[in-house]
């Protein structure tokens, strides 16, 4: 059994602390945890991929016992610890009205690496590249892999719309199967496609997703601008219906 740690408690020193061998999940909590089963299943699959022992603990019961509302819950699992922390939901109505602007990172994703396909504690590259983007006045950065194909942003998946058809990169390009990405692929007819930077100008709409932000329209990627929102709005509507219904 792992040690259960809540905010401020002491943890056991292990390979997660010293070498980043561990995983995390970030869960949106409104009246209840959203997409909880997906988060837990992905966590279990990830532990197997990095060869850590399976969870013996019932995470659903542990989360429910905290009686959390309207916050972000982060769960970190290492060899010896399960760490729970919470923070406020960071995004406001104004963020969704404005949309996000992205800049293309000059750091390439490695499509052969497992690191970008799991919620690894080795997250420094994402943190540093996002900070660079923020310093330049952007909201996030967009990663390209060694083949020149678009992957994801530092904080979420990305979708492209052309002639009302939705496209997104394949997981094999070196990206995470995000919570909301999985939801959209089940709810809409989405085509997996290799997308080059030079192809960006050909798309009508772009939006990004993650478990906390939900659906965020992209207004600009460096010098490319996107003014249409029809399909993005439909996807957002379906997402909101899902959050309210379950």
PDB file of C-alpha atoms in Angstrom:
ATOM      1  CA  UNK A   1       0.000   0.000   0.000  1.00  0.00           C
ATOM      2  CA  UNK A   2       1.183   3.529  -0.765  1.00  0.00           C
ATOM      3  CA  UNK A   3       1.189   6.325   1.787  1.00  0.00           C
ATOM      4  CA  UNK A   4      -1.786   8.663   1.321  1.00  0.00           C
ATOM      5  CA  UNK A   5      -0.661  12.291   1.533  1.00  0.00           C
ATOM      6  CA  UNK A   6      -2.874  15.353   1.742  1.00  0.00           C
ATOM      7  CA  UNK A   7      -1.709  18.932   1.400  1.00  0.00           C
ATOM      8  CA  UNK A   8       1.194  19.651   3.746  1.00  0.00           C
ATOM      9  CA  UNK A   9       1.816  16.074   4.895  1.00  0.00           C
ATOM     10  CA  UNK A  10       5.264  14.489   4.617  1.00  0.00           C
ATOM     11  CA  UNK A  11       5.986  12.073   1.780  1.00  0.00           C
ATOM     12  CA  UNK A  12       8.230   9.019   1.520  1.00  0.00           C
ATOM     13  CA  UNK A  13      11.382   9.575  -0.523  1.00  0.00           C
ATOM     14  CA  UNK A  14      11.356   7.278  -3.553  1.00  0.00           C
ATOM     15  CA  UNK A  15      12.211   7.109  -7.275  1.00  0.00           C
ATOM     16  CA  UNK A  16       9.360   9.498  -8.008  1.00  0.00           C
ATOM     17  CA  UNK A  17      10.895  12.188  -5.843  1.00  0.00           C
ATOM     18  CA  UNK A  18      14.470  11.644  -7.035  1.00  0.00           C
ATOM     19  CA  UNK A  19      13.980  10.674 -10.693  1.00  0.00           C
ATOM     20  CA  UNK A  20      10.446  11.704 -11.648  1.00  0.00           C
ATOM     21  CA  UNK A  21       9.248   8.114 -11.920  1.00  0.00           C
ATOM     22  CA  UNK A  22       5.594   8.731 -11.319  1.00  0.00           C
ATOM     23  CA  UNK A  23       2.366  10.003 -12.802  1.00  0.00           C
ATOM     24  CA  UNK A  24      -0.209  12.670 -12.139  1.00  0.00           C
ATOM     25  CA  UNK A  25      -3.812  13.391 -13.026  1.00  0.00           C
ATOM     26  CA  UNK A  26      -5.507  16.776 -12.874  1.00  0.00           C
ATOM     27  CA  UNK A  27      -9.250  16.529 -12.312  1.00  0.00           C
ATOM     28  CA  UNK A  28     -11.912  19.217 -12.622  1.00  0.00           C
ATOM     29  CA  UNK A  29     -14.354  19.143  -9.739  1.00  0.00           C
ATOM     30  CA  UNK A  30     -17.627  21.026  -9.962  1.00  0.00           C
ATOM     31  CA  UNK A  31     -20.381  19.414  -7.916  1.00  0.00           C
ATOM     32  CA  UNK A  32     -18.489  16.160  -8.485  1.00  0.00           C
ATOM     33  CA  UNK A  33     -15.255  14.996 -10.137  1.00  0.00           C
ATOM     34  CA  UNK A  34     -15.610  15.141 -13.931  1.00  0.00           C
ATOM     35  CA  UNK A  35     -14.514  12.207 -16.143  1.00  0.00           C
ATOM     36  CA  UNK A  36     -13.234  10.454 -13.022  1.00  0.00           C
ATOM     37  CA  UNK A  37     -13.284   6.919 -14.443  1.00  0.00           C
ATOM     38  CA  UNK A  38     -11.209   8.006 -17.450  1.00  0.00           C
ATOM     39  CA  UNK A  39      -8.637   9.683 -15.192  1.00  0.00           C
ATOM     40  CA  UNK A  40      -8.300   6.645 -12.942  1.00  0.00           C
ATOM     41  CA  UNK A  41      -8.124   4.185 -15.847  1.00  0.00           C
ATOM     42  CA  UNK A  42      -5.439   6.270 -17.560  1.00  0.00           C
ATOM     43  CA  UNK A  43      -3.505   6.411 -14.307  1.00  0.00           C
ATOM     44  CA  UNK A  44      -3.655   2.631 -13.923  1.00  0.00           C
ATOM     45  CA  UNK A  45      -2.533   2.084 -17.523  1.00  0.00           C
ATOM     46  CA  UNK A  46       0.304   4.565 -17.053  1.00  0.00           C
ATOM     47  CA  UNK A  47       1.588   2.840 -13.921  1.00  0.00           C
ATOM     48  CA  UNK A  48       1.849  -0.378 -15.899  1.00  0.00           C
ATOM     49  CA  UNK A  49       3.759   1.399 -18.691  1.00  0.00           C
ATOM     50  CA  UNK A  50       6.373   2.778 -16.303  1.00  0.00           C
ATOM     51  CA  UNK A  51       6.547  -0.521 -14.401  1.00  0.00           C
ATOM     52  CA  UNK A  52       5.254   0.662 -11.046  1.00  0.00           C
ATOM     53  CA  UNK A  53       3.050  -1.565  -8.902  1.00  0.00           C
ATOM     54  CA  UNK A  54      -0.720  -1.391  -9.516  1.00  0.00           C
ATOM     55  CA  UNK A  55      -2.948   0.702  -7.279  1.00  0.00           C
ATOM     56  CA  UNK A  56      -4.261  -1.182  -4.267  1.00  0.00           C
ATOM     57  CA  UNK A  57      -6.091   1.878  -3.013  1.00  0.00           C
ATOM     58  CA  UNK A  58      -9.618   2.829  -4.083  1.00  0.00           C
ATOM     59  CA  UNK A  59      -9.031   6.313  -5.487  1.00  0.00           C
ATOM     60  CA  UNK A  60     -12.722   6.965  -6.090  1.00  0.00           C
ATOM     61  CA  UNK A  61     -13.490   6.451  -2.399  1.00  0.00           C
ATOM     62  CA  UNK A  62     -10.501   8.548  -1.337  1.00  0.00           C
ATOM     63  CA  UNK A  63     -11.601  11.433  -3.571  1.00  0.00           C
ATOM     64  CA  UNK A  64     -15.242  11.252  -2.528  1.00  0.00           C
ATOM     65  CA  UNK A  65     -14.253  11.221   1.152  1.00  0.00           C
ATOM     66  CA  UNK A  66     -12.726  14.694   0.760  1.00  0.00           C
ATOM     67  CA  UNK A  67     -16.099  16.163  -0.281  1.00  0.00           C
ATOM     68  CA  UNK A  68     -14.515  18.670  -2.678  1.00  0.00           C
ATOM     69  CA  UNK A  69     -16.495  21.222  -4.722  1.00  0.00           C
ATOM     70  CA  UNK A  70     -15.558  23.706  -7.467  1.00  0.00           C
ATOM     71  CA  UNK A  71     -11.817  23.202  -7.523  1.00  0.00           C
ATOM     72  CA  UNK A  72      -8.979  21.440  -9.308  1.00  0.00           C
ATOM     73  CA  UNK A  73      -7.708  18.228  -7.747  1.00  0.00           C
ATOM     74  CA  UNK A  74      -4.222  16.987  -8.595  1.00  0.00           C
ATOM     75  CA  UNK A  75      -3.260  13.408  -7.804  1.00  0.00           C
ATOM     76  CA  UNK A  76       0.403  12.379  -7.904  1.00  0.00           C
ATOM     77  CA  UNK A  77       1.275   8.679  -7.721  1.00  0.00           C
ATOM     78  CA  UNK A  78       4.836   7.460  -7.189  1.00  0.00           C
ATOM     79  CA  UNK A  79       6.349   4.196  -6.024  1.00  0.00           C
ATOM     80  CA  UNK A  80       5.489   4.841  -2.361  1.00  0.00           C
ATOM     81  CA  UNK A  81       3.104   7.817  -2.306  1.00  0.00           C
ATOM     82  CA  UNK A  82      -0.300   9.050  -3.405  1.00  0.00           C
ATOM     83  CA  UNK A  83      -0.390  12.826  -3.040  1.00  0.00           C
ATOM     84  CA  UNK A  84      -3.572  14.933  -3.171  1.00  0.00           C
ATOM     85  CA  UNK A  85      -3.476  18.714  -3.654  1.00  0.00           C
ATOM     86  CA  UNK A  86      -6.170  21.210  -4.620  1.00  0.00           C
ATOM     87  CA  UNK A  87      -6.252  24.675  -6.155  1.00  0.00           C
ATOM     88  CA  UNK A  88      -8.807  27.095  -7.528  1.00  0.00           C
ATOM     89  CA  UNK A  89     -10.150  26.749 -11.063  1.00  0.00           C
ATOM     90  CA  UNK A  90      -7.934  29.268 -12.931  1.00  0.00           C
ATOM     91  CA  UNK A  91     -10.007  30.081 -16.019  1.00  0.00           C
ATOM     92  CA  UNK A  92     -12.615  32.838 -16.119  1.00  0.00           C
ATOM     93  CA  UNK A  93     -15.444  33.724 -18.484  1.00  0.00           C
ATOM     94  CA  UNK A  94     -13.248  36.435 -20.038  1.00  0.00           C
ATOM     95  CA  UNK A  95     -10.638  33.838 -21.058  1.00  0.00           C
ATOM     96  CA  UNK A  96     -13.196  31.938 -23.119  1.00  0.00           C
ATOM     97  CA  UNK A  97     -14.538  35.125 -24.690  1.00  0.00           C
ATOM     98  CA  UNK A  98     -11.051  36.220 -25.786  1.00  0.00           C
ATOM     99  CA  UNK A  99      -9.707  32.805 -26.756  1.00  0.00           C
ATOM    100  CA  UNK A 100      -6.027  31.840 -26.665  1.00  0.00           C
ATOM    101  CA  UNK A 101      -3.037  32.839 -28.757  1.00  0.00           C
ATOM    102  CA  UNK A 102      -0.299  30.248 -29.309  1.00  0.00           C
ATOM    103  CA  UNK A 103       3.299  30.365 -30.440  1.00  0.00           C
ATOM    104  CA  UNK A 104       5.186  27.460 -31.979  1.00  0.00           C
ATOM    105  CA  UNK A 105       7.884  26.028 -29.718  1.00  0.00           C
ATOM    106  CA  UNK A 106      11.337  25.450 -31.184  1.00  0.00           C
ATOM    107  CA  UNK A 107      11.688  22.331 -29.007  1.00  0.00           C
ATOM    108  CA  UNK A 108      10.705  19.191 -30.906  1.00  0.00           C
ATOM    109  CA  UNK A 109       8.534  16.424 -29.509  1.00  0.00           C
ATOM    110  CA  UNK A 110       9.984  12.908 -29.837  1.00  0.00           C
ATOM    111  CA  UNK A 111       7.298  10.703 -31.372  1.00  0.00           C
ATOM    112  CA  UNK A 112       9.108   7.548 -30.189  1.00  0.00           C
ATOM    113  CA  UNK A 113       9.248   8.562 -26.510  1.00  0.00           C
ATOM    114  CA  UNK A 114       6.800   7.258 -23.937  1.00  0.00           C
ATOM    115  CA  UNK A 115       7.169  10.429 -21.848  1.00  0.00           C
ATOM    116  CA  UNK A 116       4.732  12.516 -23.890  1.00  0.00           C
ATOM    117  CA  UNK A 117       2.144   9.726 -24.100  1.00  0.00           C
ATOM    118  CA  UNK A 118       1.611   9.462 -20.342  1.00  0.00           C
ATOM    119  CA  UNK A 119       1.000  11.984 -17.543  1.00  0.00           C
ATOM    120  CA  UNK A 120       4.612  11.751 -16.432  1.00  0.00           C
ATOM    121  CA  UNK A 121       6.162  13.745 -13.606  1.00  0.00           C
ATOM    122  CA  UNK A 122       8.892  14.588 -16.137  1.00  0.00           C
ATOM    123  CA  UNK A 123       7.012  17.754 -17.097  1.00  0.00           C
ATOM    124  CA  UNK A 124       9.802  20.328 -17.026  1.00  0.00           C
ATOM    125  CA  UNK A 125       9.968  20.779 -20.805  1.00  0.00           C
ATOM    126  CA  UNK A 126       6.270  21.674 -20.887  1.00  0.00           C
ATOM    127  CA  UNK A 127       6.667  24.098 -17.994  1.00  0.00           C
ATOM    128  CA  UNK A 128       9.685  25.905 -19.460  1.00  0.00           C
ATOM    129  CA  UNK A 129       8.243  26.203 -22.960  1.00  0.00           C
ATOM    130  CA  UNK A 130       4.929  27.493 -21.637  1.00  0.00           C
ATOM    131  CA  UNK A 131       6.758  30.079 -19.538  1.00  0.00           C
ATOM    132  CA  UNK A 132       8.639  31.242 -22.643  1.00  0.00           C
ATOM    133  CA  UNK A 133       5.316  31.619 -24.453  1.00  0.00           C
ATOM    134  CA  UNK A 134       3.811  33.620 -21.590  1.00  0.00           C
ATOM    135  CA  UNK A 135       6.833  35.920 -21.521  1.00  0.00           C
ATOM    136  CA  UNK A 136       6.228  36.670 -25.211  1.00  0.00           C
ATOM    137  CA  UNK A 137       2.578  37.536 -24.562  1.00  0.00           C
ATOM    138  CA  UNK A 138       1.038  34.241 -25.698  1.00  0.00           C
ATOM    139  CA  UNK A 139      -1.188  31.926 -23.670  1.00  0.00           C
ATOM    140  CA  UNK A 140       0.563  28.670 -24.537  1.00  0.00           C
ATOM    141  CA  UNK A 141       2.935  27.058 -27.014  1.00  0.00           C
ATOM    142  CA  UNK A 142       2.387  24.486 -29.751  1.00  0.00           C
ATOM    143  CA  UNK A 143       4.751  21.534 -30.071  1.00  0.00           C
ATOM    144  CA  UNK A 144       5.892  19.999 -33.370  1.00  0.00           C
ATOM    145  CA  UNK A 145       7.628  16.613 -33.534  1.00  0.00           C
ATOM    146  CA  UNK A 146      10.876  15.609 -35.248  1.00  0.00           C
ATOM    147  CA  UNK A 147       8.926  14.860 -38.453  1.00  0.00           C
ATOM    148  CA  UNK A 148       7.497  18.367 -38.582  1.00  0.00           C
ATOM    149  CA  UNK A 149       3.988  17.287 -37.578  1.00  0.00           C
ATOM    150  CA  UNK A 150       1.848  19.195 -35.079  1.00  0.00           C
ATOM    151  CA  UNK A 151       1.427  17.361 -31.750  1.00  0.00           C
ATOM    152  CA  UNK A 152      -0.191  19.299 -28.899  1.00  0.00           C
ATOM    153  CA  UNK A 153       0.194  22.367 -26.722  1.00  0.00           C
ATOM    154  CA  UNK A 154       2.126  22.339 -23.457  1.00  0.00           C
ATOM    155  CA  UNK A 155      -1.144  21.923 -21.563  1.00  0.00           C
ATOM    156  CA  UNK A 156      -3.563  20.155 -23.884  1.00  0.00           C
ATOM    157  CA  UNK A 157      -4.621  18.611 -27.163  1.00  0.00           C
ATOM    158  CA  UNK A 158      -5.404  20.569 -30.303  1.00  0.00           C
ATOM    159  CA  UNK A 159      -8.116  20.263 -32.965  1.00  0.00           C
ATOM    160  CA  UNK A 160      -8.445  21.784 -36.424  1.00  0.00           C
ATOM    161  CA  UNK A 161     -11.573  22.526 -38.456  1.00  0.00           C
ATOM    162  CA  UNK A 162     -11.819  22.818 -42.254  1.00  0.00           C
ATOM    163  CA  UNK A 163     -15.134  22.958 -44.136  1.00  0.00           C
ATOM    164  CA  UNK A 164     -16.880  21.962 -40.879  1.00  0.00           C
ATOM    165  CA  UNK A 165     -14.832  18.752 -40.568  1.00  0.00           C
ATOM    166  CA  UNK A 166     -12.736  18.176 -37.432  1.00  0.00           C
ATOM    167  CA  UNK A 167      -9.139  16.933 -37.477  1.00  0.00           C
ATOM    168  CA  UNK A 168      -6.612  16.163 -34.761  1.00  0.00           C
ATOM    169  CA  UNK A 169      -3.119  14.614 -34.627  1.00  0.00           C
ATOM    170  CA  UNK A 170      -2.733  10.863 -34.133  1.00  0.00           C
ATOM    171  CA  UNK A 171      -1.328   9.666 -30.791  1.00  0.00           C
ATOM    172  CA  UNK A 172       1.605   8.085 -32.616  1.00  0.00           C
ATOM    173  CA  UNK A 173       2.924  11.595 -33.343  1.00  0.00           C
ATOM    174  CA  UNK A 174       3.957  11.893 -29.683  1.00  0.00           C
ATOM    175  CA  UNK A 175       1.089  13.265 -27.613  1.00  0.00           C
ATOM    176  CA  UNK A 176      -1.176  12.414 -24.718  1.00  0.00           C
ATOM    177  CA  UNK A 177      -4.671  11.018 -25.137  1.00  0.00           C
ATOM    178  CA  UNK A 178      -6.298  13.757 -23.109  1.00  0.00           C
ATOM    179  CA  UNK A 179      -9.561  13.450 -21.216  1.00  0.00           C
ATOM    180  CA  UNK A 180     -11.489  15.872 -23.404  1.00  0.00           C
ATOM    181  CA  UNK A 181      -9.777  14.616 -26.572  1.00  0.00           C
ATOM    182  CA  UNK A 182     -11.149  11.166 -25.787  1.00  0.00           C
ATOM    183  CA  UNK A 183     -14.620  12.612 -25.169  1.00  0.00           C
ATOM    184  CA  UNK A 184     -14.639  14.529 -28.468  1.00  0.00           C
ATOM    185  CA  UNK A 185     -13.466  11.523 -30.491  1.00  0.00           C
ATOM    186  CA  UNK A 186     -16.401   9.542 -29.086  1.00  0.00           C
ATOM    187  CA  UNK A 187     -18.975  12.278 -29.697  1.00  0.00           C
ATOM    188  CA  UNK A 188     -17.914  13.610 -33.108  1.00  0.00           C
ATOM    189  CA  UNK A 189     -16.621  12.338 -36.430  1.00  0.00           C
ATOM    190  CA  UNK A 190     -12.976  13.339 -36.021  1.00  0.00           C
ATOM    191  CA  UNK A 191     -10.298  12.478 -38.581  1.00  0.00           C
ATOM    192  CA  UNK A 192      -6.746  11.720 -37.441  1.00  0.00           C
ATOM    193  CA  UNK A 193      -4.338  13.635 -39.638  1.00  0.00           C
ATOM    194  CA  UNK A 194      -0.705  14.684 -39.954  1.00  0.00           C
ATOM    195  CA  UNK A 195      -0.710  18.478 -39.873  1.00  0.00           C
ATOM    196  CA  UNK A 196       2.307  20.579 -40.848  1.00  0.00           C
ATOM    197  CA  UNK A 197       2.971  24.124 -39.663  1.00  0.00           C
ATOM    198  CA  UNK A 198       2.617  25.397 -43.223  1.00  0.00           C
ATOM    199  CA  UNK A 199      -0.874  23.843 -43.338  1.00  0.00           C
ATOM    200  CA  UNK A 200      -2.183  25.944 -40.444  1.00  0.00           C
ATOM    201  CA  UNK A 201      -3.286  28.755 -42.741  1.00  0.00           C
ATOM    202  CA  UNK A 202      -5.669  26.359 -44.497  1.00  0.00           C
ATOM    203  CA  UNK A 203      -7.893  25.788 -41.454  1.00  0.00           C
ATOM    204  CA  UNK A 204     -11.012  27.754 -40.545  1.00  0.00           C
ATOM    205  CA  UNK A 205     -11.034  27.101 -36.809  1.00  0.00           C
ATOM    206  CA  UNK A 206      -8.691  25.736 -34.172  1.00  0.00           C
ATOM    207  CA  UNK A 207      -9.416  24.859 -30.565  1.00  0.00           C
ATOM    208  CA  UNK A 208      -7.509  23.241 -27.718  1.00  0.00           C
ATOM    209  CA  UNK A 209      -8.714  21.009 -24.910  1.00  0.00           C
ATOM    210  CA  UNK A 210      -7.752  19.741 -21.496  1.00  0.00           C
ATOM    211  CA  UNK A 211      -9.550  18.468 -18.419  1.00  0.00           C
ATOM    212  CA  UNK A 212      -9.583  21.842 -16.650  1.00  0.00           C
ATOM    213  CA  UNK A 213      -9.999  24.289 -19.507  1.00  0.00           C
ATOM    214  CA  UNK A 214     -12.542  22.140 -21.330  1.00  0.00           C
ATOM    215  CA  UNK A 215     -12.740  23.695 -24.807  1.00  0.00           C
ATOM    216  CA  UNK A 216     -10.795  26.864 -25.654  1.00  0.00           C
ATOM    217  CA  UNK A 217     -10.914  28.555 -29.057  1.00  0.00           C
ATOM    218  CA  UNK A 218      -7.592  29.524 -30.608  1.00  0.00           C
ATOM    219  CA  UNK A 219      -7.571  32.989 -32.154  1.00  0.00           C
ATOM    220  CA  UNK A 220      -3.961  33.088 -33.298  1.00  0.00           C
ATOM    221  CA  UNK A 221      -0.883  30.897 -33.804  1.00  0.00           C
ATOM    222  CA  UNK A 222       2.058  33.237 -34.333  1.00  0.00           C
ATOM    223  CA  UNK A 223       1.123  35.084 -37.563  1.00  0.00           C
ATOM    224  CA  UNK A 224      -1.861  32.883 -38.440  1.00  0.00           C
ATOM    225  CA  UNK A 225      -5.282  34.145 -37.314  1.00  0.00           C
ATOM    226  CA  UNK A 226      -8.566  32.254 -37.025  1.00  0.00           C
ATOM    227  CA  UNK A 227     -11.896  34.040 -36.796  1.00  0.00           C
ATOM    228  CA  UNK A 228     -14.495  31.283 -37.278  1.00  0.00           C
ATOM    229  CA  UNK A 229     -16.090  29.548 -34.287  1.00  0.00           C
ATOM    230  CA  UNK A 230     -19.103  27.579 -35.580  1.00  0.00           C
ATOM    231  CA  UNK A 231     -17.840  24.034 -34.983  1.00  0.00           C
ATOM    232  CA  UNK A 232     -15.888  25.040 -31.888  1.00  0.00           C
ATOM    233  CA  UNK A 233     -19.150  26.363 -30.419  1.00  0.00           C
ATOM    234  CA  UNK A 234     -20.943  23.093 -31.229  1.00  0.00           C
ATOM    235  CA  UNK A 235     -18.216  21.076 -29.530  1.00  0.00           C
ATOM    236  CA  UNK A 236     -18.312  23.399 -26.518  1.00  0.00           C
ATOM    237  CA  UNK A 237     -22.096  23.015 -26.297  1.00  0.00           C
ATOM    238  CA  UNK A 238     -21.822  19.218 -26.289  1.00  0.00           C
ATOM    239  CA  UNK A 239     -19.125  19.385 -23.609  1.00  0.00           C
ATOM    240  CA  UNK A 240     -21.236  21.650 -21.380  1.00  0.00           C
ATOM    241  CA  UNK A 241     -24.213  19.308 -21.807  1.00  0.00           C
ATOM    242  CA  UNK A 242     -22.024  16.404 -20.680  1.00  0.00           C
ATOM    243  CA  UNK A 243     -20.800  18.269 -17.602  1.00  0.00           C
ATOM    244  CA  UNK A 244     -24.319  19.271 -16.584  1.00  0.00           C
ATOM    245  CA  UNK A 245     -25.927  15.916 -17.354  1.00  0.00           C
ATOM    246  CA  UNK A 246     -23.731  13.455 -15.526  1.00  0.00           C
TER     247      UNK A 246
END
